[in-house]
Coordinates of C-alpha atoms and ligand atoms in Angstrom, one line a residue:
X1 CA -10.1 2.3 -9.2
X2 CA -8.4 2.4 -12.5
X3 CA -9.9 -0.3 -14.8
X4 CA -7.5 -2.6 -16.7
X5 CA -7.0 -2.1 -20.3
X6 CA -9.1 -4.5 -22.3
X7 CA -6.4 -6.2 -24.3
X8 CA -8.8 -7.4 -26.9
X9 CA -9.6 -3.8 -27.9
X10 CA -5.9 -2.9 -28.5
X11 CA -4.4 -2.4 -31.9
X12 CA -1.8 -5.1 -31.2
X13 CA -4.6 -7.6 -30.4
X14 CA -6.2 -6.9 -33.7
X15 CA -2.9 -7.4 -35.4
X16 CA -2.3 -10.7 -33.6
X17 CA -5.8 -11.8 -34.7
X18 CA -5.0 -11.0 -38.3
X19 CA -1.7 -12.9 -38.0
X20 CA -3.4 -15.9 -36.3
X21 CA -5.9 -16.2 -39.1
X22 CA -4.9 -19.1 -41.2
X23 CA -1.5 -19.2 -39.4
X24 CA 0.7 -21.9 -40.8
X25 CA 3.8 -22.3 -38.7
X26 CA 6.6 -24.0 -40.7
X27 CA 9.5 -24.5 -38.4
X28 CA 11.4 -26.6 -41.0
X29 CA 11.4 -23.8 -43.5
X30 CA 12.0 -21.0 -40.9
X31 CA 15.1 -22.8 -39.6
X32 CA 16.3 -23.6 -43.1
X33 CA 15.9 -20.1 -44.5
X34 CA 17.1 -18.2 -41.4
X35 CA 20.4 -19.4 -39.9
X36 CA 20.3 -16.6 -37.4
X37 CA 16.9 -17.6 -36.0
X38 CA 18.1 -19.5 -32.9
X39 CA 20.7 -16.9 -32.0
X40 CA 18.1 -14.2 -32.3
X41 CA 15.5 -16.0 -30.3
X42 CA 17.8 -17.3 -27.5
X43 CA 18.0 -15.1 -24.4
X44 CA 19.9 -15.4 -21.2
X45 CA 18.4 -14.4 -17.9
X46 CA 20.7 -15.0 -15.0
X47 CA 22.1 -18.5 -15.4
X48 CA 19.2 -19.6 -17.6
X49 CA 19.8 -20.1 -21.3
X50 CA 16.3 -19.9 -22.9
X51 CA 15.8 -20.9 -26.5
X52 CA 12.5 -19.6 -27.9
X53 CA 13.3 -20.5 -31.5
X54 CA 11.1 -23.6 -31.7
X55 CA 8.0 -21.5 -30.9
X56 CA 5.5 -20.1 -33.3
X57 CA 7.2 -16.8 -33.5
X58 CA 8.5 -14.7 -36.3
X59 CA 9.3 -11.0 -36.6
X60 CA 5.7 -9.9 -37.0
X61 CA 4.4 -12.0 -34.2
X62 CA 7.2 -10.9 -31.8
X63 CA 6.6 -7.3 -32.7
X64 CA 2.8 -7.6 -32.1
X65 CA 3.3 -9.4 -28.8
X66 CA 5.8 -6.7 -27.6
X67 CA 3.3 -4.0 -28.7
X68 CA 0.6 -5.8 -26.9
X69 CA 2.7 -5.7 -23.7
X70 CA 3.1 -2.0 -24.3
X71 CA -0.6 -1.3 -25.0
X72 CA -1.6 -3.1 -21.8
X73 CA 1.1 -1.2 -19.9
X74 CA 3.0 -4.2 -18.7
X75 CA 6.0 -2.2 -17.7
X76 CA 3.9 0.1 -15.5
X77 CA 2.3 -2.9 -13.8
X78 CA 5.7 -4.5 -13.2
X79 CA 6.9 -1.2 -11.6
X80 CA 3.7 -1.0 -9.5
X81 CA 4.3 -4.6 -8.2
X82 CA 7.9 -3.9 -7.3
X83 CA 7.0 -0.6 -5.8
X84 CA 4.5 -2.2 -3.4
X85 CA 1.3 -0.7 -4.9
X86 CA -1.8 -2.5 -3.7
X87 CA -2.3 -4.4 -7.0
X88 CA -4.0 -7.2 -5.2
X89 CA -7.1 -5.1 -5.3
X90 CA -9.7 -7.6 -4.1
X91 CA -7.8 -8.1 -0.9
X92 CA -6.5 -4.5 -0.8
X93 CA -2.9 -5.7 -0.5
X94 CA 0.5 -5.0 -1.9
X95 CA 2.2 -7.9 -3.8
X96 CA 5.7 -7.9 -2.5
X97 CA 7.2 -11.4 -2.8
X98 CA 10.0 -9.8 -4.7
X99 CA 10.9 -7.9 -1.4
X100 CA 11.5 -11.3 0.2
X101 CA 14.7 -11.7 -1.8
X102 CA 16.0 -8.2 -2.0
X103 CA 19.6 -8.3 -0.6
X104 CA 20.3 -7.0 2.9
X105 CA 21.0 -3.3 2.8
X106 CA 18.4 -2.6 0.1
X107 CA 15.4 -0.7 1.2
X108 CA 11.7 -0.5 0.2
X109 CA 9.5 1.6 2.2
X110 CA 5.8 0.7 2.0
X111 CA 3.2 2.4 4.2
X112 CA 6.1 4.0 6.2
X113 CA 7.8 0.7 6.9
X114 CA 11.1 -0.6 5.4
X115 CA 9.9 -4.1 4.5
X116 CA 13.4 -5.2 3.4
X117 CA 14.7 -4.6 6.9
X118 CA 11.8 -6.6 8.3
X119 CA 12.5 -9.4 5.9
X120 CA 16.1 -9.6 6.9
X121 CA 15.3 -9.5 10.6
X122 CA 13.0 -12.5 10.2
X123 CA 15.5 -14.3 7.9
X124 CA 18.2 -13.9 10.6
X125 CA 15.8 -15.4 13.2
X126 CA 15.1 -18.3 10.8
X127 CA 18.8 -18.9 10.1
X128 CA 19.7 -18.9 13.8
X129 CA 17.0 -21.6 14.3
X130 CA 18.3 -23.5 11.3
X131 CA 21.9 -23.4 12.7
X132 CA 20.8 -24.6 16.1
X133 CA 18.9 -27.6 14.6
X134 CA 21.7 -28.5 12.2
X135 CA 24.4 -28.3 14.8
X136 CA 22.5 -30.4 17.3
X137 CA 22.3 -27.5 19.7
X138 CA 18.4 -27.6 19.5
X139 CA 17.4 -30.8 21.2
X140 CA 14.2 -32.7 21.8
X141 CA 12.6 -33.1 25.2
X142 CA 14.8 -36.1 26.0
X143 CA 18.0 -34.4 24.9
X144 CA 18.3 -36.1 21.5
X145 CA 19.3 -34.1 18.4
X146 CA 16.8 -33.6 15.6
X147 CA 16.8 -36.0 12.6
X148 CA 13.4 -35.5 11.0
X149 CA 11.6 -32.2 10.2
X150 CA 7.9 -32.7 9.6
X151 CA 6.3 -29.8 7.8
X152 CA 2.6 -29.5 8.2
X153 CA 1.0 -27.2 5.7
X154 CA -1.1 -27.2 2.5
X155 CA -1.1 -25.3 -0.8
X156 CA 1.5 -22.7 -0.7
X157 CA 2.6 -23.8 2.7
X158 CA 3.4 -27.2 1.4
X159 CA 4.0 -27.3 -2.4
X160 CA 6.9 -24.9 -2.5
X161 CA 8.8 -26.4 0.5
X162 CA 8.3 -30.0 -0.7
X163 CA 9.2 -29.2 -4.3
X164 CA 12.4 -27.3 -3.3
X165 CA 13.3 -30.0 -0.7
X166 CA 13.1 -32.6 -3.4
X167 CA 15.0 -30.4 -5.9
X168 CA 17.8 -29.6 -3.6
X169 CA 18.5 -33.0 -2.1
X170 CA 22.2 -32.9 -3.0
X171 CA 22.5 -29.8 -0.8
X172 CA 20.8 -31.3 2.3
X173 CA 22.5 -32.1 5.5
X174 CA 23.3 -35.8 5.8
X175 CA 21.3 -37.4 8.6
X176 CA 18.5 -34.9 8.3
X177 CA 15.3 -35.6 6.4
X178 CA 12.0 -33.7 5.9
X179 CA 8.6 -35.2 5.6
X180 CA 5.5 -33.2 4.5
X181 CA 2.0 -33.7 5.7
X182 CA -0.7 -31.7 3.8
X183 CA -3.8 -33.8 3.1
X184 CA -6.6 -34.0 5.7
X185 CA -7.0 -37.6 4.6
X186 CA -5.7 -39.1 7.9
X187 CA -3.6 -41.5 5.8
X188 CA -1.2 -38.7 5.1
X189 CA -0.3 -38.1 8.8
X190 CA -0.5 -41.8 9.6
X191 CA 2.0 -42.7 6.8
X192 CA 4.4 -39.8 7.5
X193 CA 4.5 -40.6 11.3
X194 CA 4.8 -44.4 10.7
X195 CA 7.9 -45.6 12.5
X196 CA 9.0 -42.1 13.2
X197 CA 11.0 -41.5 16.3
X198 CA 9.2 -38.7 18.3
X199 CA 12.3 -37.9 20.3
X200 CA 14.2 -36.8 17.2
X201 CA 11.3 -35.2 15.3
X202 CA 10.7 -31.5 15.0
X203 CA 7.4 -30.3 13.6
X204 CA 6.9 -27.1 11.7
X205 CA 3.3 -26.0 11.4
X206 CA 3.2 -23.7 8.4
X207 CA 0.1 -21.7 7.7
X208 CA -0.2 -18.1 6.5
X209 CA -3.5 -17.6 8.1
X210 CA -3.3 -20.3 10.8
X211 CA -6.9 -21.0 10.2
X212 CA -6.7 -23.7 7.5
X213 CA -8.7 -26.7 8.5
X214 CA -6.3 -29.3 7.0
X215 CA -3.3 -27.9 8.7
X216 CA -4.7 -27.3 12.1
X217 CA -6.3 -30.7 12.1
X218 CA -3.0 -32.4 11.1
X219 CA -1.2 -30.3 13.7
X220 CA -3.5 -31.6 16.4
X221 CA -3.2 -35.1 15.1
X222 CA 0.6 -35.0 15.1
X223 CA 0.7 -33.2 18.5
X224 CA -1.3 -36.0 19.9
X225 CA 0.8 -38.7 18.2
X226 CA 4.0 -37.0 19.6
X227 CA 2.8 -36.7 23.1
X228 CA 1.2 -40.2 23.2
X229 CA 4.4 -41.8 21.7
X230 CA 6.6 -40.0 24.2
X231 CA 4.4 -41.0 27.1
X232 CA 4.1 -44.6 25.9
X233 CA 7.9 -45.1 25.8
X234 CA 8.3 -43.3 29.2
X235 CA 10.2 -40.4 27.6
X236 CA 8.0 -37.9 29.3
X237 CA 5.8 -38.0 32.3
X238 CA 2.4 -36.3 33.1
X239 CA 2.9 -32.5 33.3
X240 CA 5.8 -32.4 30.8
X241 CA 3.6 -31.9 27.8
X242 CA 4.1 -28.2 27.4
X243 CA 7.9 -28.6 27.5
X244 CA 7.6 -31.4 24.9
X245 CA 5.5 -29.2 22.6
X246 CA 8.0 -26.3 23.0
X247 CA 10.9 -28.5 22.1
X248 CA 9.2 -30.3 19.2
X249 CA 6.8 -27.7 17.6
X250 CA 7.6 -24.5 15.9
X251 CA 5.3 -22.5 13.6
X252 CA 5.4 -20.3 10.5
X253 CA 2.6 -17.8 10.1
X254 CA 1.5 -14.2 9.5
X255 CA -0.9 -14.6 12.4
X256 CA 1.3 -15.0 15.5
X257 CA -1.6 -14.5 17.9
X258 CA -3.3 -17.6 16.5
X259 CA 0.0 -19.5 16.8
X260 CA 0.0 -18.8 20.6
X261 CA -3.7 -19.8 20.8
X262 CA -2.8 -23.2 19.3
X263 CA -0.2 -23.7 22.1
X264 CA 3.0 -23.0 20.3
X265 CA 5.3 -20.4 22.0
X266 CA 5.4 -17.3 19.7
X267 CA 9.2 -17.2 20.5
X268 CA 9.3 -20.4 18.4
X269 CA 7.4 -18.9 15.5
X270 CA 8.7 -17.3 12.3
X271 CA 6.6 -14.6 10.7
X272 CA 5.9 -13.2 7.3
X273 CA 3.5 -10.7 6.0
X274 CA 0.1 -10.4 4.4
X275 CA 1.7 -9.0 1.2
X276 CA 3.2 -12.5 0.5
X277 CA 0.7 -14.7 -1.3
X278 CA 0.7 -18.3 -0.1
X279 CA 1.8 -19.6 -3.5
X280 CA 4.5 -17.0 -3.6
X281 CA 5.9 -17.8 -0.1
X282 CA 8.5 -20.5 -0.4
X283 CA 11.2 -17.9 -0.1
X284 CA 9.7 -16.5 3.2
X285 CA 9.7 -18.3 6.5
X286 CA 7.4 -20.8 4.8
X287 CA 10.7 -22.2 3.6
X288 CA 11.9 -22.9 7.2
X289 CA 12.1 -26.7 6.6
X290 CA 14.2 -26.1 3.5
X291 CA 16.4 -23.6 5.4
X292 CA 17.1 -26.2 8.1
X293 CA 17.8 -28.9 5.5
X294 CA 20.0 -27.0 3.1
X295 CA 21.4 -24.5 5.6
X296 CA 21.4 -20.7 5.7
X297 CA 24.1 -20.3 3.1
X298 CA 22.3 -22.3 0.5
X299 CA 19.0 -20.6 1.4
X300 CA 20.7 -17.3 0.8
X301 CA 21.9 -18.5 -2.6
X302 CA 18.3 -19.6 -3.3
X303 CA 17.0 -16.1 -2.5
X304 CA 19.8 -14.6 -4.6
X305 CA 18.6 -16.6 -7.6
X306 CA 15.1 -15.2 -7.3
X307 CA 16.5 -11.8 -7.1
X308 CA 18.6 -12.2 -10.3
X309 CA 15.4 -13.1 -12.1
X310 CA 13.5 -10.3 -10.5
X311 CA 16.0 -7.8 -11.7
X312 CA 16.0 -9.2 -15.2
X313 CA 12.1 -8.9 -15.2
X314 CA 12.2 -5.5 -13.8
X315 CA 14.8 -4.0 -16.0
X316 CA 15.1 -5.9 -19.3
X317 CA 13.4 -4.4 -22.3
X318 CA 10.3 -6.5 -23.2
X319 CA 11.9 -7.8 -26.4
X320 CA 14.7 -9.4 -24.3
X321 CA 12.7 -10.0 -21.2
X322 CA 12.4 -13.8 -20.8
X323 CA 9.4 -14.1 -18.4
X324 CA 7.6 -11.4 -20.3
X325 CA 8.2 -13.1 -23.7
X326 CA 7.3 -16.5 -22.4
X327 CA 4.1 -15.1 -20.8
X328 CA 3.2 -13.3 -24.1
X329 CA 3.8 -16.5 -26.1
X330 CA 1.4 -18.3 -23.7
X331 CA -1.2 -15.6 -24.5
X332 CA -0.5 -16.1 -28.3
X333 CA -1.1 -19.9 -28.0
X334 CA -4.1 -19.6 -25.6
X335 CA -6.0 -16.7 -27.0
X336 CA -5.2 -16.9 -30.7
X337 CA -4.6 -20.7 -31.3
X338 CA -7.0 -22.3 -28.7
X339 CA -4.3 -24.0 -26.6
X340 CA -5.9 -25.0 -23.3
X341 CA -2.9 -26.5 -21.5
X342 CA 0.8 -26.1 -21.2
X343 CA 3.2 -28.8 -20.3
X344 CA 6.3 -28.3 -18.2
X345 CA 8.8 -31.1 -18.7
X346 CA 11.9 -31.1 -16.6
X347 CA 14.7 -33.4 -17.6
X348 CA 15.9 -33.4 -14.0
X349 CA 14.5 -36.0 -11.7
X350 CA 15.1 -33.7 -8.7
X351 CA 12.4 -31.4 -10.2
X352 CA 9.8 -34.2 -10.1
X353 CA 7.4 -31.9 -8.0
X354 CA 8.0 -28.8 -10.1
X355 CA 4.9 -29.2 -12.2
X356 CA 2.7 -29.8 -9.1
X357 CA 4.2 -26.7 -7.6
X358 CA 3.5 -24.7 -10.8
X359 CA -0.1 -25.9 -10.9
X360 CA -0.9 -23.8 -7.8
X361 CA 1.3 -20.9 -8.8
X362 CA -0.3 -20.6 -12.3
X363 CA -3.8 -21.9 -11.9
X364 CA -4.7 -20.4 -8.5
X365 CA -3.3 -17.1 -9.9
X366 CA -4.9 -16.9 -13.3
X367 CA -8.0 -19.1 -13.1
X368 CA -10.3 -16.1 -13.1
X369 CA -13.4 -15.0 -14.9
X370 CA -13.5 -11.4 -13.8
X371 CA -11.0 -8.7 -14.1
X372 CA -9.5 -6.7 -11.2
X373 CA -12.3 -4.1 -11.4
X374 CA -15.0 -6.9 -11.2
X375 CA -16.0 -6.8 -14.8
X376 CA -16.0 -10.0 -16.8
X377 CA -12.8 -11.0 -18.6
X378 CA -12.9 -10.4 -22.3
X379 CA -11.0 -13.5 -23.4
X380 CA -10.0 -16.9 -22.1
X381 CA -7.7 -17.0 -19.1
X382 CA -5.6 -19.5 -17.1
X383 CA -4.5 -22.5 -19.1
X384 CA -3.9 -25.8 -17.4
X385 CA -0.3 -26.4 -16.4
X386 CA 0.8 -30.0 -16.0
X387 CA 3.8 -32.2 -16.5
X388 CA 6.2 -34.9 -15.3
X389 CA 9.9 -35.3 -15.6
X390 CA 11.4 -36.7 -18.7
X391 CA 12.1 -39.4 -19.7
X392 CA 9.2 -40.9 -17.7
X393 CA 6.7 -38.7 -19.5
X394 CA 7.9 -39.9 -22.9
X395 CA 6.6 -43.3 -22.0
X396 CA 3.3 -42.0 -20.8
X397 CA 1.7 -39.0 -22.5
X398 CA 4.1 -37.7 -25.1
X399 CA 2.2 -39.6 -27.8
X400 CA -0.6 -37.1 -27.4
X401 CA 1.8 -34.1 -27.7
X402 CA 3.4 -35.6 -30.8
X403 CA 0.4 -36.9 -32.7
X404 CA -2.7 -35.8 -30.9
X405 CA -5.1 -33.2 -32.2
X406 CA -4.5 -30.6 -29.5
X407 CA -2.0 -27.9 -29.4
X408 CA 0.2 -28.3 -26.3
X409 CA 3.0 -25.8 -25.9
X410 CA 5.7 -27.3 -23.7
X411 CA 8.7 -26.0 -21.7
X412 CA 11.6 -28.4 -21.6
X413 CA 14.1 -27.8 -18.7
X414 CA 17.5 -29.4 -18.3
X415 CA 20.9 -28.8 -16.7
X416 CA 24.3 -29.4 -18.1
X417 CA 25.9 -30.9 -15.0
X418 CA 24.3 -34.0 -13.4
X419 CA 24.1 -34.2 -9.6
X420 CA 24.9 -37.9 -9.8
X421 CA 27.4 -38.5 -12.6
X422 CA 27.1 -42.1 -13.7
X423 CA 28.6 -44.3 -16.3
X424 CA 27.0 -47.4 -17.9
X425 CA 30.0 -49.0 -19.6
X426 CA 31.0 -46.6 -22.4
X427 CA 28.1 -44.3 -21.8
X428 CA 27.8 -41.3 -19.6
X429 CA 24.2 -41.8 -18.5
X430 CA 23.5 -38.0 -18.3
X431 CA 24.3 -37.8 -22.0
X432 CA 21.9 -40.6 -22.7
X433 CA 19.4 -38.6 -20.7
X434 CA 20.1 -35.3 -22.4
X435 CA 20.0 -37.0 -25.8
X436 CA 16.3 -37.5 -25.1
X437 CA 15.9 -33.8 -24.1
X438 CA 17.4 -32.6 -27.3
X439 CA 15.6 -35.3 -29.4
X440 CA 12.2 -34.5 -28.1
X441 CA 12.1 -30.8 -28.9
X442 CA 13.6 -31.6 -32.3
X443 CA 11.0 -34.2 -33.1
X444 CA 8.2 -32.0 -31.9
X445 CA 9.5 -29.1 -34.0
X446 CA 10.5 -30.8 -37.2
X447 CA 8.4 -34.0 -37.2
X448 CA 8.8 -36.6 -39.9
X449 CA 7.2 -36.3 -43.4
X450 CA 5.4 -39.1 -45.2
X451 CA 8.3 -39.2 -47.7
X452 CA 10.8 -39.6 -44.9
X453 CA 8.7 -42.4 -43.5
X454 CA 8.4 -44.1 -46.9
X455 CA 12.2 -43.8 -47.3
X456 CA 12.6 -45.9 -44.2
X457 CA 10.7 -48.7 -46.1
X458 CA 7.4 -48.5 -44.2
X459 CA 4.5 -50.1 -46.0
X460 CA 2.2 -47.5 -47.6
X461 CA -0.9 -48.4 -45.5
X462 CA 1.1 -47.6 -42.3
X463 CA 2.7 -44.4 -43.5
X464 CA 0.1 -42.0 -42.2
X465 CA 0.2 -43.5 -38.7
X466 CA 4.0 -43.0 -38.7
X467 CA 4.0 -39.4 -39.8
X468 CA 4.8 -36.7 -37.3
X469 CA 3.3 -33.3 -38.3
X470 CA 5.9 -31.4 -36.4
X471 CA 5.5 -27.6 -35.6
X472 CA 4.7 -28.4 -32.0
X473 CA 6.0 -25.4 -30.1
X474 CA 8.5 -25.8 -27.3
X475 CA 10.8 -23.6 -25.2
X476 CA 14.1 -25.1 -24.1
X477 CA 15.5 -23.9 -20.8
X478 CA 19.0 -24.9 -19.8
X479 CA 21.2 -24.1 -16.8
X480 CA 24.7 -25.1 -15.7
X481 CA 23.3 -27.2 -12.8
X482 CA 20.4 -27.4 -10.5
X483 CA 21.8 -25.3 -7.7
X484 CA 19.8 -23.4 -5.1
X485 CA 20.3 -20.2 -7.1
X486 CA 19.1 -21.8 -10.4
X487 CA 16.1 -23.2 -8.6
X488 CA 15.3 -19.7 -7.3
X489 CA 15.7 -18.3 -10.8
X490 CA 13.3 -21.0 -12.3
X491 CA 10.6 -20.3 -9.7
X492 CA 10.8 -16.5 -10.2
X493 CA 10.7 -17.1 -13.9
X494 CA 7.4 -18.8 -13.7
X495 CA 6.1 -16.3 -11.1
X496 CA 6.7 -13.5 -13.6
X497 CA 5.3 -15.5 -16.6
X498 CA 2.1 -15.9 -14.5
X499 CA 2.1 -12.2 -13.7
X500 CA 2.6 -11.2 -17.4
X501 CA -0.3 -13.3 -18.5
X502 CA -2.5 -11.8 -15.7
X503 CA -1.6 -8.3 -16.8
X504 CA -2.7 -9.0 -20.4
X505 CA -5.9 -10.5 -19.1
X506 CA -6.5 -7.6 -16.7
X507 CA -7.0 -10.0 -13.7
X508 CA -5.8 -9.9 -10.1
X509 CA -3.4 -12.8 -10.1
X510 CA -3.0 -12.6 -6.3
X511 CA -6.4 -13.5 -4.9
X512 CA -8.0 -16.9 -4.8
X513 CA -11.7 -16.5 -4.0
X514 CA -12.5 -19.5 -6.0
X515 CA -11.3 -21.9 -3.3
X516 CA -13.6 -20.5 -0.7
X517 CA -17.0 -21.9 -1.6
X518 CA -15.9 -25.5 -1.3
X519 CA -14.2 -24.8 2.0
X520 CA -17.4 -23.3 3.4
X521 CA -19.6 -26.0 2.1
X522 CA -17.3 -28.7 3.6
X523 CA -17.7 -27.1 7.0
X524 CA -21.5 -26.8 6.6
X525 CA -21.8 -30.5 5.5
X526 CA -20.2 -31.8 8.7
X527 CA -23.4 -32.5 10.6
X528 CA -24.9 -34.3 7.6
X529 CA -21.8 -36.4 7.1
X530 CA -22.0 -37.3 10.8
X531 CA -25.6 -38.5 10.4
X532 CA -27.8 -35.6 11.5
X533 CA -31.0 -36.7 9.7
X534 CA -32.4 -33.1 9.3
X535 CA -29.1 -32.0 7.8
X536 CA -29.0 -34.9 5.4
X537 CA -32.6 -34.2 4.3
X538 CA -31.7 -30.6 3.7
X539 CA -29.2 -31.6 1.0
X540 CA -29.8 -31.7 -2.8
X541 CA -30.7 -35.2 -4.0
X542 CA -27.3 -36.1 -5.3
X543 CA -25.4 -35.1 -2.1
X544 CA -28.1 -36.8 0.0
X545 CA -27.7 -40.1 -1.9
X546 CA -23.9 -39.9 -1.7
X547 CA -24.0 -39.2 2.1
X548 CA -26.5 -42.1 2.6
X549 CA -24.2 -44.4 0.6
X550 CA -21.3 -43.4 2.8
X551 CA -23.2 -43.9 6.0
X552 CA -24.5 -47.3 4.9
X553 CA -21.1 -48.6 3.8
X554 CA -19.0 -47.2 6.7
X555 CA -18.0 -49.9 9.2
X556 CA -18.3 -49.2 12.8
Ligands
F6P601 O1 -7.1 -22.7 -0.2 C1 -6.2 -22.0 -0.8 C2 -5.2 -21.4 0.1 O2 -5.7 -20.3 0.6 C3 -3.9 -21.2 -0.7 O3 -3.9 -20.0 -1.4 C4 -2.9 -21.3 0.4 O4 -1.6 -21.5 -0.1 C5 -3.4 -22.5 1.2 O5 -4.8 -22.3 1.1 C6 -2.9 -22.6 2.6 O6 -3.2 -21.5 3.3 P1 -2.5 -21.2 4.7 O7 -1.0 -21.1 4.4 O8 -3.1 -20.0 5.2 O9 -2.8 -22.4 5.6

C-alpha cells in the first residue's frame, strides 16, 4: 500500500509555518489597499457565488496552500476517487458517491460493472415507487392513500433525508408529510407515531447494513404499533398481518437478504452499494422519503446539483476550485492558527438541520488519529463543525465569535430569493434578514476600533468592552434560491471540502471505526443493565455505581 505524503514534511507546509509565525491579519488594510481583493477572491461554482475575501488569505498564503495541495497530490487523489479506486483502504472499498449523480448515459466501469447503469436502474425503481405513492395509486391495506411517510434510520440513513426534507419544504407535495425516527430512546417512536393514522402511513426502513440496533428496534416497534392500531380499529383481521406489512413497509439497504429476513418483501426494497458511505448516501435510495415528497423531477434536479459541484471539483484548477480552496483554508486555520471549530451559519431557516447533517459528514469522516496506512497522523485533524441558522444564532452564541478568545472561522450561507416573500409595512422582511447576513460578516471582518467607540460618546471605562477586534475570518456563500439543485451543490461542496482536508492529513475519510467500541459495549452491557448481578459486579466501579443507581431509581 502506498503511504500518504506526510504534509508536514512538505516544502509548502514549511512555508505556511513561516507565514503563520507572528501572522497579523489586517482585513481593514487589505481591503483599503487592494480594491481588487474581493473580485480576485470570489469564485463561482455552479450556482454558488463564494466570497473568500474576508478570510486570512493573501497572495503568499494562497500560493502556499495551492502548492500544499500539489505536494500532497490532491489532484491525483480526486482522480482516484472519481475513478473508483479503493481509496477507502481500511474497508477495502471504492468511494463512489459521485457516481450516484452521474447523468444517465454516462458510464463508469468498476470491477467489470457499469455502476452508473446500476444507479439509474435503481433510481428508476425508486421514482416509479415515488410516483405511485404521490398519485395515490399505492394504497394502504384498507385502500386509503398515503399521507405520511415515516423514515426509520439513523446517522447517514436519517440526517441527510431529514435535512433535505426540511430544506426543500416548498417543493413537497401538499397533503404529504414525512416524519423521521432515529433515536432508540423510545420517546422518538412514541412521539412520531402519536395520533398518526396507520391506514395512511407508509414506513421506510433505511439502513445501509440492516444491522443497526436503533433502526431495527424502531422498525419492530413501529411494525407492532401499526399492526396493533390496525387491529384495534378493526381495519385488519387475524391473518392479514403480512399483507399489511407489505402495503405499509418498504426498505432501503445494501443488504437485501437481511431486508427479507426482517419480513419486508425484497420487491419493496430499494438498494444501493457498499461503495456509498452512509454519510454520503442522501442521494442514493436512502433519499427515498425525499424522492416521494418532492417527486422524481425535483430529485433529479437535486442530483444534477451534486453533479455540477462534482464536475467543478474534478476539473477546476486548484486556485479556482472552491471546495479545494475552502478545505485548504480550513487546514490553514486548524493546523497553523489553532482553530478547533468551524461554524456553518445558514441565513435560511429551511437549512436549520444543515449543521447537524454536516457534523456527521465532517466529523465522522475526519475525526481520525491514524493515517490510511495505519501510521499516526502528523498533525491535528478533524475540527468541530457546528452552527444554527441566522439570525437565531446571533442572539445565542455570536458573542463568542465576535469577542471571545478563540478563533472560529465561519461560513455564512444565504439565498437571494426568499421562499416566502413577506412584507412588514414598508419593509421586505427578506431584506431585513439579509441585512443581518451582510452585517455580520462585515462586523466580524472589520470590527470597531476604540477610537470609533469613543467617537460614539461611550464613557472611557466602557470603551474596551465595546471594542470589536475584527479580523474574524468568514466565507460568504450565496445562491439565487434554495432549489433542489442548489441544495445538491451545497452538500457536494462540503463533501469535497471534507475530502480535501482528509487528503492533506493523509487519512481515510470514508471509514468510521471510532463508532464501533461504544456499540459493542452497549450490547455487552445489556445483562448488567437488566439486573444480572454477576454482570453488574464485573463492571468497573463507575459503571457499576451508575447501573446500581438506575436500578434503584427505576419504577416498576
Ligand atoms: O454508527 C455509525 C454508522 O455506521 C454511520 O456511519 C451510519 O450512517 C449509521 O451508523 C447508520 O448505519 P446503517 O445505515 O447501516 O443503519
